[in-house]
Amino acid sequence: MLFRLRRLLKSTGRELAVLWYACRHPGTPLAIKLGALALAVYFFSPLDFVPDGLPILGWIDDVTLLAVLIPALTKLVPQTVLSSAHDGADRLFSKKLFRRNRS
């Protein structure tokens, strides 16, 4: 499960953070919040179109779905909410937790 989450953050990273902050904003339409919830349920659900037991194919369907639907949902967010969500994502990624250690 942790490996899947790490892969998700690497492949979608910033867009996922923007969608997260947008979903937490009260100005985001309910349809977008429900779409993001459905996407999260599908990703963490053991039931997939292609089972994860098939090493590469099982992951490709998850990553493809995320790579297509996260930007699609983000484009539907109202501009005022989106700018606030980008600010939240910028603050998140500027924290030391996400920076590489250069020592």
Coordinates of C-alpha atoms in Angstrom, one line a residue:
M1 CA 0.0 0.0 0.0
L2 CA 2.8 2.4 0.9
F3 CA 4.6 1.6 -2.4
R4 CA 1.4 2.5 -4.3
L5 CA 1.1 5.8 -2.5
R6 CA 4.8 6.6 -3.2
R7 CA 4.2 5.9 -6.9
L8 CA 1.1 8.0 -6.9
L9 CA 3.0 11.0 -5.4
K10 CA 5.8 10.7 -8.0
S11 CA 3.5 10.4 -11.0
T12 CA 1.0 13.0 -10.1
G13 CA 2.6 14.9 -7.2
R14 CA 1.7 18.5 -7.5
E15 CA -1.6 18.0 -9.4
L16 CA -2.8 15.7 -6.6
A17 CA -1.9 18.3 -4.0
V18 CA -3.8 20.9 -5.9
L19 CA -6.9 18.7 -6.2
W20 CA -6.7 17.9 -2.5
Y21 CA -6.7 21.6 -1.5
A22 CA -9.4 22.3 -4.0
C23 CA -11.6 19.6 -2.6
R24 CA -11.2 21.0 0.9
H25 CA -12.3 24.5 -0.3
P26 CA -16.0 25.2 0.2
G27 CA -16.3 26.9 -3.2
T28 CA -15.5 23.6 -5.1
P29 CA -18.7 22.1 -6.7
L30 CA -19.9 18.9 -5.1
A31 CA -19.6 17.0 -8.4
I32 CA -15.8 17.5 -8.4
K33 CA -15.5 16.4 -4.8
L34 CA -17.5 13.3 -5.5
G35 CA -15.3 12.6 -8.6
A36 CA -12.2 12.9 -6.5
L37 CA -13.6 10.7 -3.8
A38 CA -14.6 8.0 -6.4
L39 CA -11.1 8.2 -7.9
A40 CA -9.5 7.7 -4.4
V41 CA -11.9 4.8 -3.6
Y42 CA -11.0 3.1 -6.9
F43 CA -7.2 3.6 -6.3
F44 CA -7.3 2.2 -2.8
S45 CA -9.8 -0.5 -3.5
P46 CA -8.6 -4.1 -4.0
L47 CA -11.0 -4.4 -7.0
D48 CA -9.6 -3.1 -10.2
F49 CA -10.2 -3.4 -13.9
V50 CA -6.9 -5.2 -14.2
P51 CA -5.9 -6.9 -10.9
D52 CA -2.7 -5.7 -9.2
G53 CA -1.6 -9.4 -9.2
L54 CA -0.4 -8.9 -12.7
P55 CA 2.8 -7.0 -11.9
I56 CA 3.0 -4.3 -14.6
L57 CA -0.5 -4.4 -16.2
G58 CA -2.1 -4.1 -12.8
W59 CA -0.3 -0.9 -12.0
I60 CA -0.6 0.7 -15.5
D61 CA -4.4 0.9 -15.3
D62 CA -4.2 2.7 -11.9
V63 CA -1.6 5.2 -13.0
T64 CA -3.3 5.8 -16.4
L65 CA -6.6 6.5 -14.7
L66 CA -4.9 8.9 -12.2
A67 CA -2.9 10.6 -14.9
V68 CA -6.0 11.3 -16.9
L69 CA -8.6 12.0 -14.3
I70 CA -6.7 14.2 -11.8
P71 CA -5.9 16.9 -14.4
A72 CA -9.4 16.6 -15.8
L73 CA -11.0 17.2 -12.4
T74 CA -8.5 20.0 -11.7
K75 CA -9.6 21.8 -14.9
L76 CA -13.2 21.8 -13.8
V77 CA -12.4 23.6 -10.5
P78 CA -13.4 27.3 -10.5
Q79 CA -10.5 29.7 -11.1
T80 CA -10.7 31.4 -7.7
V81 CA -10.6 28.1 -5.9
L82 CA -7.9 26.8 -8.1
S83 CA -5.6 29.8 -7.3
S84 CA -6.1 29.1 -3.6
A85 CA -5.4 25.4 -4.1
H86 CA -2.2 26.2 -6.0
D87 CA -1.1 28.4 -3.0
G88 CA -1.8 25.5 -0.6
A89 CA 0.2 23.1 -2.8
D90 CA 3.1 25.6 -3.0
R91 CA 3.2 25.8 0.8
L92 CA 3.1 22.0 1.0
F93 CA 5.9 21.4 -1.4
S94 CA 8.1 24.2 0.0
K95 CA 8.2 22.5 3.4
K96 CA 11.4 20.8 4.3
L97 CA 9.7 17.4 4.4
F98 CA 9.5 17.3 0.6
R99 CA 13.0 18.7 -0.1
R100 CA 15.9 16.5 -0.8
N101 CA 18.7 16.4 1.6
R102 CA 21.8 18.0 -0.1
S103 CA 24.3 17.2 2.6

